[in-house]
PDB file of C-alpha atoms and ligand atoms in Angstrom:
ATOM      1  CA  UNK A   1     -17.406  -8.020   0.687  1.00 45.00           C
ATOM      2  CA  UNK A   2     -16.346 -11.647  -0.433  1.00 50.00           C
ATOM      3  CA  UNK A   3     -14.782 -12.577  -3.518  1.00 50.00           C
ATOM      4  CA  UNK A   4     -15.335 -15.891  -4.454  1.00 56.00           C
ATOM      5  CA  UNK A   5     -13.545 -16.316  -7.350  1.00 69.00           C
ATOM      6  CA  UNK A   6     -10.452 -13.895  -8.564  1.00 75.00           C
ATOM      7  CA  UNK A   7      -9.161 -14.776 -12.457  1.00 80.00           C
ATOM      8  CA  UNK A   8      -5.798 -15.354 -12.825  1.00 84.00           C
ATOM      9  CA  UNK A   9      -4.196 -11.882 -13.192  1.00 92.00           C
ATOM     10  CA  UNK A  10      -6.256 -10.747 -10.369  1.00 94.00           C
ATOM     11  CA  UNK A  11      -5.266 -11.152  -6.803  1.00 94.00           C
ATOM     12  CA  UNK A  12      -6.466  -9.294  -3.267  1.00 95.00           C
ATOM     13  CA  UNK A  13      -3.939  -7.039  -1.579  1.00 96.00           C
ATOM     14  CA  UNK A  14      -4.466  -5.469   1.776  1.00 93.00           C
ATOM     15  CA  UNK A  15      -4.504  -2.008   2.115  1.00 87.00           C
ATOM     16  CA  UNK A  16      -1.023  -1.733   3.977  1.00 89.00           C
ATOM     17  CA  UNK A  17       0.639  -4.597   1.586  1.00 93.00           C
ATOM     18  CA  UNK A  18       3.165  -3.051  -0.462  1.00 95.00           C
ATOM     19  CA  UNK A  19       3.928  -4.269  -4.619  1.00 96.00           C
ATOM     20  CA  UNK A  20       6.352  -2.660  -7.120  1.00 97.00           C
ATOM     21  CA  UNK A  21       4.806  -0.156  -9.053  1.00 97.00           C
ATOM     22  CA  UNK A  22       5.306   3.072 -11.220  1.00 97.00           C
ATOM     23  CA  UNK A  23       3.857   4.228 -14.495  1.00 96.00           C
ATOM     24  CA  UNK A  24       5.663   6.810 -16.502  1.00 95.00           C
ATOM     25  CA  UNK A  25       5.912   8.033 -20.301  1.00 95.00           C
ATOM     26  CA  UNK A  26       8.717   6.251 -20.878  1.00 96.00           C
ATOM     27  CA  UNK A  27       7.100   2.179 -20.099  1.00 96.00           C
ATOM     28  CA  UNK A  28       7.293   1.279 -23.355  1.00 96.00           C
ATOM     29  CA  UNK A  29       3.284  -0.056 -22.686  1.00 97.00           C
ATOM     30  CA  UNK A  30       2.766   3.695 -22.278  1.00 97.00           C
ATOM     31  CA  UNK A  31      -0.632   4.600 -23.226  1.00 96.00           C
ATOM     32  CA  UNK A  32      -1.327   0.487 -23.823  1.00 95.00           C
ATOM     33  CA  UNK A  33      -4.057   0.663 -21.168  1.00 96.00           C
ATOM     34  CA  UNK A  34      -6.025   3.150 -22.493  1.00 97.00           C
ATOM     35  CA  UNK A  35      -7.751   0.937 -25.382  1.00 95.00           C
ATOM     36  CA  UNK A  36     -10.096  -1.620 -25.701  1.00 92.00           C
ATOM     37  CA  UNK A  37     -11.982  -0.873 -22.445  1.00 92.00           C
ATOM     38  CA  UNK A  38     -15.281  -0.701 -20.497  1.00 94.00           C
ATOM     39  CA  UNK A  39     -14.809   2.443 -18.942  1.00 97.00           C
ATOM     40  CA  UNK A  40     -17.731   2.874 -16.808  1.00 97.00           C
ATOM     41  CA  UNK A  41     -18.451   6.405 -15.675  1.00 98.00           C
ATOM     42  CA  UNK A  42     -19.484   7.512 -12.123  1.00 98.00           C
ATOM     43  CA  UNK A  43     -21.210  11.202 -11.369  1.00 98.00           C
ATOM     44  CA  UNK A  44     -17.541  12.575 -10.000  1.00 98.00           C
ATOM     45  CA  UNK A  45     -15.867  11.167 -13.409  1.00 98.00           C
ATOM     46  CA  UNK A  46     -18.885  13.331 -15.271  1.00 98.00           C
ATOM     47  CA  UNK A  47     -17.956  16.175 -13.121  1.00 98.00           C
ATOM     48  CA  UNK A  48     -14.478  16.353 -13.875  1.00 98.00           C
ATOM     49  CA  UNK A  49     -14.407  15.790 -17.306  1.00 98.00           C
ATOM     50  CA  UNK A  50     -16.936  18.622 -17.594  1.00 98.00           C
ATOM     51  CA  UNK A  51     -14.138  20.391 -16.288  1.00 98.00           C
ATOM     52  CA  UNK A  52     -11.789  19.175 -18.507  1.00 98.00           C
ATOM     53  CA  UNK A  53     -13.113  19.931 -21.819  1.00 98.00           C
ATOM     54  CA  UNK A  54     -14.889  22.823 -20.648  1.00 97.00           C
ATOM     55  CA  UNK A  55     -17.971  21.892 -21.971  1.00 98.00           C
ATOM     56  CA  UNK A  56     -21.896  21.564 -20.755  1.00 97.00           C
ATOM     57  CA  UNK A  57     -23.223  18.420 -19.504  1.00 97.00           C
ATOM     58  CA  UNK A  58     -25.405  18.115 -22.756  1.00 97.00           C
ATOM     59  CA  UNK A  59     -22.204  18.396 -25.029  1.00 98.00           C
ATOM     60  CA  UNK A  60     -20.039  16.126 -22.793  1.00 98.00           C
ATOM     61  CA  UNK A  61     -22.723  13.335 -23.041  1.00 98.00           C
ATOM     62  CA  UNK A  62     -23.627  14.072 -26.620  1.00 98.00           C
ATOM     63  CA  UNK A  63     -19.729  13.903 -27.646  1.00 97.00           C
ATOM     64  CA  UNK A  64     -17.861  11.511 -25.314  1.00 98.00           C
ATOM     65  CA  UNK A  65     -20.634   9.653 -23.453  1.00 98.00           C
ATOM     66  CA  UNK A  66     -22.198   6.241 -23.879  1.00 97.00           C
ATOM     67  CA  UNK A  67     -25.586   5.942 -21.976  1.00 97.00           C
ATOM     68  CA  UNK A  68     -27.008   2.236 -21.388  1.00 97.00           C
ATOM     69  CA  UNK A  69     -30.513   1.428 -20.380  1.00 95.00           C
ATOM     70  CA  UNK A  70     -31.079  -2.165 -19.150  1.00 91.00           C
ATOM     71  CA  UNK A  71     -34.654  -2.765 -18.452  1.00 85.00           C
ATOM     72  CA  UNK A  72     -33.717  -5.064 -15.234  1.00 83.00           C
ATOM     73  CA  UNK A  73     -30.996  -2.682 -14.062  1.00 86.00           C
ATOM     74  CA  UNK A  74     -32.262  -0.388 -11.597  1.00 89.00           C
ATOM     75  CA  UNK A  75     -30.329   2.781 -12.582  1.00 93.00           C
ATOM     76  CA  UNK A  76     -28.441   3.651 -15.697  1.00 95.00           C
ATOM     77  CA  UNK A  77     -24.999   3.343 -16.974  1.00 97.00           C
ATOM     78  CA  UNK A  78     -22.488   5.906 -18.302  1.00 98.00           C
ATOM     79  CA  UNK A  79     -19.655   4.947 -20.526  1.00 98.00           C
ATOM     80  CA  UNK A  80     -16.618   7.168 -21.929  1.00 97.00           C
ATOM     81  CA  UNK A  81     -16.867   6.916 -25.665  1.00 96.00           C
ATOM     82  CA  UNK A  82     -13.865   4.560 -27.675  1.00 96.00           C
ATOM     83  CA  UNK A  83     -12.820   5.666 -30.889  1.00 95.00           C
ATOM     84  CA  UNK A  84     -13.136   2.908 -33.964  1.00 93.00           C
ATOM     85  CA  UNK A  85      -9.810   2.919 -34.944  1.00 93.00           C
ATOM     86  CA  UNK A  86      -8.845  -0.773 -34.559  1.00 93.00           C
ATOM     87  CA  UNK A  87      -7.531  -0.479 -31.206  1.00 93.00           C
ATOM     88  CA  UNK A  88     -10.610   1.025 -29.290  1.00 95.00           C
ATOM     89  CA  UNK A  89      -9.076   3.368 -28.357  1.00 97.00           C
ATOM     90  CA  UNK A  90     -10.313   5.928 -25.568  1.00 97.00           C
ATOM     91  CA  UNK A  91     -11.448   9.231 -27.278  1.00 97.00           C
ATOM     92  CA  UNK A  92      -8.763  10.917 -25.089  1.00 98.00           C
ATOM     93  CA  UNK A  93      -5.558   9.296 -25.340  1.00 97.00           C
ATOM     94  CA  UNK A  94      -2.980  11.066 -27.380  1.00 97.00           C
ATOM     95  CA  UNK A  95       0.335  10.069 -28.739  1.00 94.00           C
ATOM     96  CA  UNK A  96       1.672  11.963 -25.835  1.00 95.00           C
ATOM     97  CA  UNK A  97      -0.840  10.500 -23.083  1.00 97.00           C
ATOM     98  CA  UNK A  98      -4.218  11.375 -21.503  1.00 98.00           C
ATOM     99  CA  UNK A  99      -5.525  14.901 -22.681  1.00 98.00           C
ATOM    100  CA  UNK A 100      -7.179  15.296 -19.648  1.00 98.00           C
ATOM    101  CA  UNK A 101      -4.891  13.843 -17.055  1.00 98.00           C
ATOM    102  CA  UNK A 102      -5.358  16.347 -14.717  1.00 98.00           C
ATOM    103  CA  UNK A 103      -9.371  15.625 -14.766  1.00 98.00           C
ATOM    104  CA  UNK A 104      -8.871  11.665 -16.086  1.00 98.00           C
ATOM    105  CA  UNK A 105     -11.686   9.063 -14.326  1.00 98.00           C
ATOM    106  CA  UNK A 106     -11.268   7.284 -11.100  1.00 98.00           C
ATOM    107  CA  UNK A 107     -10.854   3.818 -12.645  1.00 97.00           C
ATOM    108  CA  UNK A 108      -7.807   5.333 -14.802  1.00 98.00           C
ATOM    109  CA  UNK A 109      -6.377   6.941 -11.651  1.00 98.00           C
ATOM    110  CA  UNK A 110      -6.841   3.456  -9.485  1.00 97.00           C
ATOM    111  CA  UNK A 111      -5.501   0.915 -12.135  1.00 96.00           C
ATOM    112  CA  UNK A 112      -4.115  -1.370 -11.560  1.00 97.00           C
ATOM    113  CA  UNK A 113      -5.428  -1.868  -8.339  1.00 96.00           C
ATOM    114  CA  UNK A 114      -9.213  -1.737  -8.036  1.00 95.00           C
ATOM    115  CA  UNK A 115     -11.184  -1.446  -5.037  1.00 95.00           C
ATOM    116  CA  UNK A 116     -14.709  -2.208  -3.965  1.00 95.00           C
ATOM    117  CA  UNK A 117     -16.646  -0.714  -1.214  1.00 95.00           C
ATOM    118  CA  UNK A 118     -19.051  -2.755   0.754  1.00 93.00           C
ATOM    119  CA  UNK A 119     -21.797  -0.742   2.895  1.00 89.00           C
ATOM    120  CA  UNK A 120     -23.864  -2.517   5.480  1.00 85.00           C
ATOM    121  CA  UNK A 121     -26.176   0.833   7.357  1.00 76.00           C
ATOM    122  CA  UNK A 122     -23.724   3.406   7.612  1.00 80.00           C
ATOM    123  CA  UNK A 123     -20.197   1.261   7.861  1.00 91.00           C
ATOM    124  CA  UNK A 124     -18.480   0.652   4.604  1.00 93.00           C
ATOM    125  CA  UNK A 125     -15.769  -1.673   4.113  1.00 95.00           C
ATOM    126  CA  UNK A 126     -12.836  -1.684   1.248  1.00 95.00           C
ATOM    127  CA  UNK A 127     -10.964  -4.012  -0.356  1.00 95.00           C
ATOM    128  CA  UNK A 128      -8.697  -4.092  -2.318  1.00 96.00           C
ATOM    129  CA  UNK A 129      -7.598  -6.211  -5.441  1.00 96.00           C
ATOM    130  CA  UNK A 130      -4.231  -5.705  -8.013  1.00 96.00           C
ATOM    131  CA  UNK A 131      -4.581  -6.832 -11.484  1.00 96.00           C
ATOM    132  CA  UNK A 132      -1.179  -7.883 -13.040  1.00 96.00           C
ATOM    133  CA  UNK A 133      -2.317  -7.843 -17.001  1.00 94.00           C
ATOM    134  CA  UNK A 134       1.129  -8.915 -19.124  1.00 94.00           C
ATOM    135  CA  UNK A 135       1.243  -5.893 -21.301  1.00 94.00           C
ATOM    136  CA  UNK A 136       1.668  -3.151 -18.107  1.00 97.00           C
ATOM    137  CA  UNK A 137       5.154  -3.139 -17.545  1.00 97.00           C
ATOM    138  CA  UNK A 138       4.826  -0.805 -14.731  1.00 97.00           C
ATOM    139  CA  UNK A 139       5.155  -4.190 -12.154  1.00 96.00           C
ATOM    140  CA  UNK A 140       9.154  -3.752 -13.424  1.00 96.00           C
ATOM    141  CA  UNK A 141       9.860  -0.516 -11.901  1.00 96.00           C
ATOM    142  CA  UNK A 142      11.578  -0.647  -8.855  1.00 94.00           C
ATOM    143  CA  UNK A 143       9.394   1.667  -6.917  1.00 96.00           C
ATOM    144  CA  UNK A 144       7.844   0.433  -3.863  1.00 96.00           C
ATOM    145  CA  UNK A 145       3.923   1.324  -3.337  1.00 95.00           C
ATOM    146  CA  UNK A 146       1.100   0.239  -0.788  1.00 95.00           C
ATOM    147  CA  UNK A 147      -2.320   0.781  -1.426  1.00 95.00           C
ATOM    148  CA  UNK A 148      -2.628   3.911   0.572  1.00 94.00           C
ATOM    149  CA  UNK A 149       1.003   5.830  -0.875  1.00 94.00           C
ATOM    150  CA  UNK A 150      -0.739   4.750  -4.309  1.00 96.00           C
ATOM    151  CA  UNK A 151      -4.163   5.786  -3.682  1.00 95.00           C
ATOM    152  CA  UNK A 152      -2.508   9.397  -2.389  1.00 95.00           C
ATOM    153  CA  UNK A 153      -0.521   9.731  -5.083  1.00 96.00           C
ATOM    154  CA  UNK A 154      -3.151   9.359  -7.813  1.00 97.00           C
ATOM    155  CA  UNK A 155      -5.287  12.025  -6.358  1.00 97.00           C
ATOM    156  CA  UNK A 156      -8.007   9.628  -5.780  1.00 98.00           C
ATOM    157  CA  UNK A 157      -9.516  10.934  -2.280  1.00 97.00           C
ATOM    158  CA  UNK A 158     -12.366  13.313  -3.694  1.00 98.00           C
ATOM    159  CA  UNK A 159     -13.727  10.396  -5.958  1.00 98.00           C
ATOM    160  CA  UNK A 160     -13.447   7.481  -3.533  1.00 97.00           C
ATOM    161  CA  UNK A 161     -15.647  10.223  -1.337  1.00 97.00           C
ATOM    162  CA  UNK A 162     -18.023  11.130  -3.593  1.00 98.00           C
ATOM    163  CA  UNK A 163     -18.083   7.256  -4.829  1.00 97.00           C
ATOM    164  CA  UNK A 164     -18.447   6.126  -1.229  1.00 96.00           C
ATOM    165  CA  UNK A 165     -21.558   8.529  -1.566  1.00 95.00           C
ATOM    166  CA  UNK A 166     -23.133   7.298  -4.137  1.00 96.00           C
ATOM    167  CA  UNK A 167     -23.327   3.420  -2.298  1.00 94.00           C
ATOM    168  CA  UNK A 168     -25.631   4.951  -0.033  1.00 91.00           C
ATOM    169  CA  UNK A 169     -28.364   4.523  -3.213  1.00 91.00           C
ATOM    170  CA  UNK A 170     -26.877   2.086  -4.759  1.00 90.00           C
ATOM    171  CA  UNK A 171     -26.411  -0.292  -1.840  1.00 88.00           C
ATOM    172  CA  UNK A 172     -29.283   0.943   0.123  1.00 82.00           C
ATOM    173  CA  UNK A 173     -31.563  -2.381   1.322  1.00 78.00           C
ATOM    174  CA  UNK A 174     -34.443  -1.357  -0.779  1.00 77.00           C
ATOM    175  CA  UNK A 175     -32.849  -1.288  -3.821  1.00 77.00           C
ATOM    176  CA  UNK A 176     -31.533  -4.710  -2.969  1.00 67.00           C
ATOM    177  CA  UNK A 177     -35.183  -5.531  -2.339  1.00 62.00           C
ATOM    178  CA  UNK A 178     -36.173  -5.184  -5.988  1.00 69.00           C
ATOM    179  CA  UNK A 179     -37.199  -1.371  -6.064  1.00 75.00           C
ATOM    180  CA  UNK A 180     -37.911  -0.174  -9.399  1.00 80.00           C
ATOM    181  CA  UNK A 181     -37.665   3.078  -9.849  1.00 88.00           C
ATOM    182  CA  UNK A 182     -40.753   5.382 -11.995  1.00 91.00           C
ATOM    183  CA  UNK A 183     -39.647   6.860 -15.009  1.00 93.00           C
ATOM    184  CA  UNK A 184     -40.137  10.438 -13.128  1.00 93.00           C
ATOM    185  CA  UNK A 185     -37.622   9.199 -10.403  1.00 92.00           C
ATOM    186  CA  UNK A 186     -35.296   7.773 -13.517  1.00 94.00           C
ATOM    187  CA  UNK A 187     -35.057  10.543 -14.753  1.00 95.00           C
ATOM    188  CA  UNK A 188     -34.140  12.867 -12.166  1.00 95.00           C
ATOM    189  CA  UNK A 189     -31.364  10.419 -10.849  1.00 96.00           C
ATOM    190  CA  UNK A 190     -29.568  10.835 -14.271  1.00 97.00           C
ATOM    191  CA  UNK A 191     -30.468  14.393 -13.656  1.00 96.00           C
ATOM    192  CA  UNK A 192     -29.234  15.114 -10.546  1.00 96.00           C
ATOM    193  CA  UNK A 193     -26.123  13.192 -10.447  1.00 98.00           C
ATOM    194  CA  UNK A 194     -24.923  12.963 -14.420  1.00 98.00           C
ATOM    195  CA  UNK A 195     -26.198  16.586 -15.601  1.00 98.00           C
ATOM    196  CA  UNK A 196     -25.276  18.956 -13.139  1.00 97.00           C
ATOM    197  CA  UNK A 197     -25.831  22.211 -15.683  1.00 96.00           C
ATOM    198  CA  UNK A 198     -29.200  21.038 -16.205  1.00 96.00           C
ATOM    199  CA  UNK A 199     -30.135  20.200 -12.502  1.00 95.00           C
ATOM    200  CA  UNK A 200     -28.368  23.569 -11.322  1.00 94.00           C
ATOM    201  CA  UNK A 201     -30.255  25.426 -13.936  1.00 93.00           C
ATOM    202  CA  UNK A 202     -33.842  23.684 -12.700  1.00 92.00           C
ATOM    203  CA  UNK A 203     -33.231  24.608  -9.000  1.00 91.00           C
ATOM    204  CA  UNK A 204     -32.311  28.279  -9.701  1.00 89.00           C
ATOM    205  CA  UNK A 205     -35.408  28.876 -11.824  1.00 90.00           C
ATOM    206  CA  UNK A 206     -37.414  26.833  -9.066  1.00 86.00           C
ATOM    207  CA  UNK A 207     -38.648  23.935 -11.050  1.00 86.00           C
ATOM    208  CA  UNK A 208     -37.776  20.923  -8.849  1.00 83.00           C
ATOM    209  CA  UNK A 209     -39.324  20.441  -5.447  1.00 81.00           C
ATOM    210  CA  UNK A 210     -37.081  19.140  -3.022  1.00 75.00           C
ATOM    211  CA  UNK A 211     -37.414  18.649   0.840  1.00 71.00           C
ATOM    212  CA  UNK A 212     -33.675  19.792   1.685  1.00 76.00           C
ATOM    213  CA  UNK A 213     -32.421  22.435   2.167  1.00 80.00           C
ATOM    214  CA  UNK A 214     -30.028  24.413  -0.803  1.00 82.00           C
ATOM    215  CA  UNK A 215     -26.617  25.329  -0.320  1.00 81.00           C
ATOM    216  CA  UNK A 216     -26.450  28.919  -1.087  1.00 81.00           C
ATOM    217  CA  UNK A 217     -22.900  28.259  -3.196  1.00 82.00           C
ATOM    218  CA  UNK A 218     -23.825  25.480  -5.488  1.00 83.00           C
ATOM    219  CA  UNK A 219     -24.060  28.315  -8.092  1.00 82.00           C
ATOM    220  CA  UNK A 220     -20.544  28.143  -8.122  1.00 87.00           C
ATOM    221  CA  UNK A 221     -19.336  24.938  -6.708  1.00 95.00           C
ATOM    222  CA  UNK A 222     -20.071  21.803  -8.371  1.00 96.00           C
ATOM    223  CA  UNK A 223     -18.787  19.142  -6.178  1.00 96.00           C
ATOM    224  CA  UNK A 224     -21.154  21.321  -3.626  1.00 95.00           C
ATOM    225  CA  UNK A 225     -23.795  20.603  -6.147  1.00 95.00           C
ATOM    226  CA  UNK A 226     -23.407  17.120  -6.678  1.00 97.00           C
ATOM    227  CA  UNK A 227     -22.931  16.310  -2.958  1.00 96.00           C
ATOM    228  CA  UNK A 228     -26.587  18.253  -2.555  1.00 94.00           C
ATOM    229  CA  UNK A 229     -27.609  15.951  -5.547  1.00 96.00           C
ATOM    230  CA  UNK A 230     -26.951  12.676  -3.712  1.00 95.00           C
ATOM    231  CA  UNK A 231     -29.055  13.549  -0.779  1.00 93.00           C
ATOM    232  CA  UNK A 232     -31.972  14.955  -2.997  1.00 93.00           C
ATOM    233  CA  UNK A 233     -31.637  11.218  -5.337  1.00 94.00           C
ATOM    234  CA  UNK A 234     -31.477   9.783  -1.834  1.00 92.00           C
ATOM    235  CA  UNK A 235     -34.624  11.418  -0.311  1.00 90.00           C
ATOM    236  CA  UNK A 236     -36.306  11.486  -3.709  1.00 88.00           C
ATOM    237  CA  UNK A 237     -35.542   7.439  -3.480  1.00 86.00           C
ATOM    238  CA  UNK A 238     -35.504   6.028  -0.694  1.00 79.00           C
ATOM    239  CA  UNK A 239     -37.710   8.068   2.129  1.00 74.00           C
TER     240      UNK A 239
HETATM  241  S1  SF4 B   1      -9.290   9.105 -19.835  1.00 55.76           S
HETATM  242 FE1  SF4 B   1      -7.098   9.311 -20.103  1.00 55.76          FE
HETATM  243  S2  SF4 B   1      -6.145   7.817 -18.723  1.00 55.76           S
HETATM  244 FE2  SF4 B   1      -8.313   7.262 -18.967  1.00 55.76          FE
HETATM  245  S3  SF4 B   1      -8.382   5.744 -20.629  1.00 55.76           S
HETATM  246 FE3  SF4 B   1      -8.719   7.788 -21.533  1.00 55.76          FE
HETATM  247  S4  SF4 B   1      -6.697   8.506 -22.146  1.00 55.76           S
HETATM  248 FE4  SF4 B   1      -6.386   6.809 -20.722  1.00 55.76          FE
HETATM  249  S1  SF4 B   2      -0.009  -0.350 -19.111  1.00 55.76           S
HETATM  250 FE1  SF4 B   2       0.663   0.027 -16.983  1.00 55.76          FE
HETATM  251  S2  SF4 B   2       2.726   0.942 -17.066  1.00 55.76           S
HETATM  252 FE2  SF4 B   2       1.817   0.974 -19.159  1.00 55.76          FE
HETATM  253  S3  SF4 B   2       0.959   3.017 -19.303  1.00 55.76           S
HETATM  254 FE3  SF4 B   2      -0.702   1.699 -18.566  1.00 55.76          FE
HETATM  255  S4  SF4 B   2      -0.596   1.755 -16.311  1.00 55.76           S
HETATM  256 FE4  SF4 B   2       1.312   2.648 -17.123  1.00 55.76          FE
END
């Protein structure tokens, strides 16, 4: 992956390079990061804040989630809700932080680094960028981090996996080669990936045809689910 152009407060960092880092409750920016965003939802993020606010895939979306359907986008978009009180602020932030920290979205785990995944066939390559925004005070604590301590720390390993997944559809060559996908396919995608009670609940009464074979446990295990819901969107796709 290239970048051609990085804005000011954005530079690239390598993933052994090390920068000053540490966010805690007492930055006195704490919270300041959690308004006025774009917070763009992946199927992992949906999972876990399904386990967060222990409630169905219909109420999460109905509550908290922002769908977007762009006629020359080939898949949809998911957004957590913001709250109109002045600041935008993200329907979960608190006076005393993130409500559901344990189960909080990659991008709020990675920031403020971000990293992009590039997948040509079946190598991917990362990189890496930091973005230095004046109100995160963080960059003043004298705690030394690379990219990989940071990543570790932040818990970020099951959704960089599942994200990584997820670039074999959205990166495959034939969606780069102007695929459009039927309004059947459209709208299992957002079913298999973004509604896992709903696509659970469709293979146990038999009402999906699928040429894989099912895990016996997805009737408990959701990340087993969703990693069998990749390779059905995948096959359903792209085959
Ligand atoms: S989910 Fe939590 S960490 Fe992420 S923006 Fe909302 S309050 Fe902040
Ligand atoms: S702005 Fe930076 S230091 Fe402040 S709470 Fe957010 S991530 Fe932590």
């Amino acid at each position: 992956m290239t970048v051609p152009y990085l804005p000011d407060q954005v530079s690239r960092i390598e993933a052994g390079e090390s920068f000053f880092f540490l966010c805690h409750k007492d930055v006195s920016c704490f919270t300041e990061c959690c308004r006025e965003l774009e917070l763009a939802l992946t199927p992992y993020d949906v999972l876990r804040l399904r386990w967060a606010t222990g409630l169905t895939s219909d109420e999460l979306h109905q509550r908290y989630i922002i769908e977007e359907n762009h006629p020359a986008r080939c898949f949809p978009e998911f957004y957590l809700s913001m709250v109109d009180d002045g600041r935008a602020s993200c329907v979960f932030v608190t006076p005393h932080g993130c409500s559901v920290y344990q189960n909080r979205p990659g991008a709020c785990r990675t920031y403020p680094l971000g990293r992009g995944v590039t997948r040509h066939g079946g190598t991917l390559t990362e990189q890496f960028i930091l973005l230095r925004e004046p109100h995160c005070r963080g960059f003043d604590e004298k705690c030394l981090q690379t990219v990989q301590s940071f990543t570790a720390s932040q818990g970020l390993e099951p959704y960089n996996r599942f994200n990584d997944m997820l670039t074999g559809i959205t990166q495959h060559e034939r969606i780069g080669a102007d695929l459009r996908l039927s309004a059947e396919q459209y709208r299992l995608y957002k079913l298999a990936l973004f509604n896992l009670d709903s696509f659970r609940r469709l293979i146990l009464e038999d009402q999906l045809e699928y040429p894989l074979e099912v895990p016996d446990r997805i009737v408990q295990d959701d990340e087993l689910l969703l990693g069998f819901g990749m390779r059905f969107v995948k096959a359903l796709l792209l085959t």
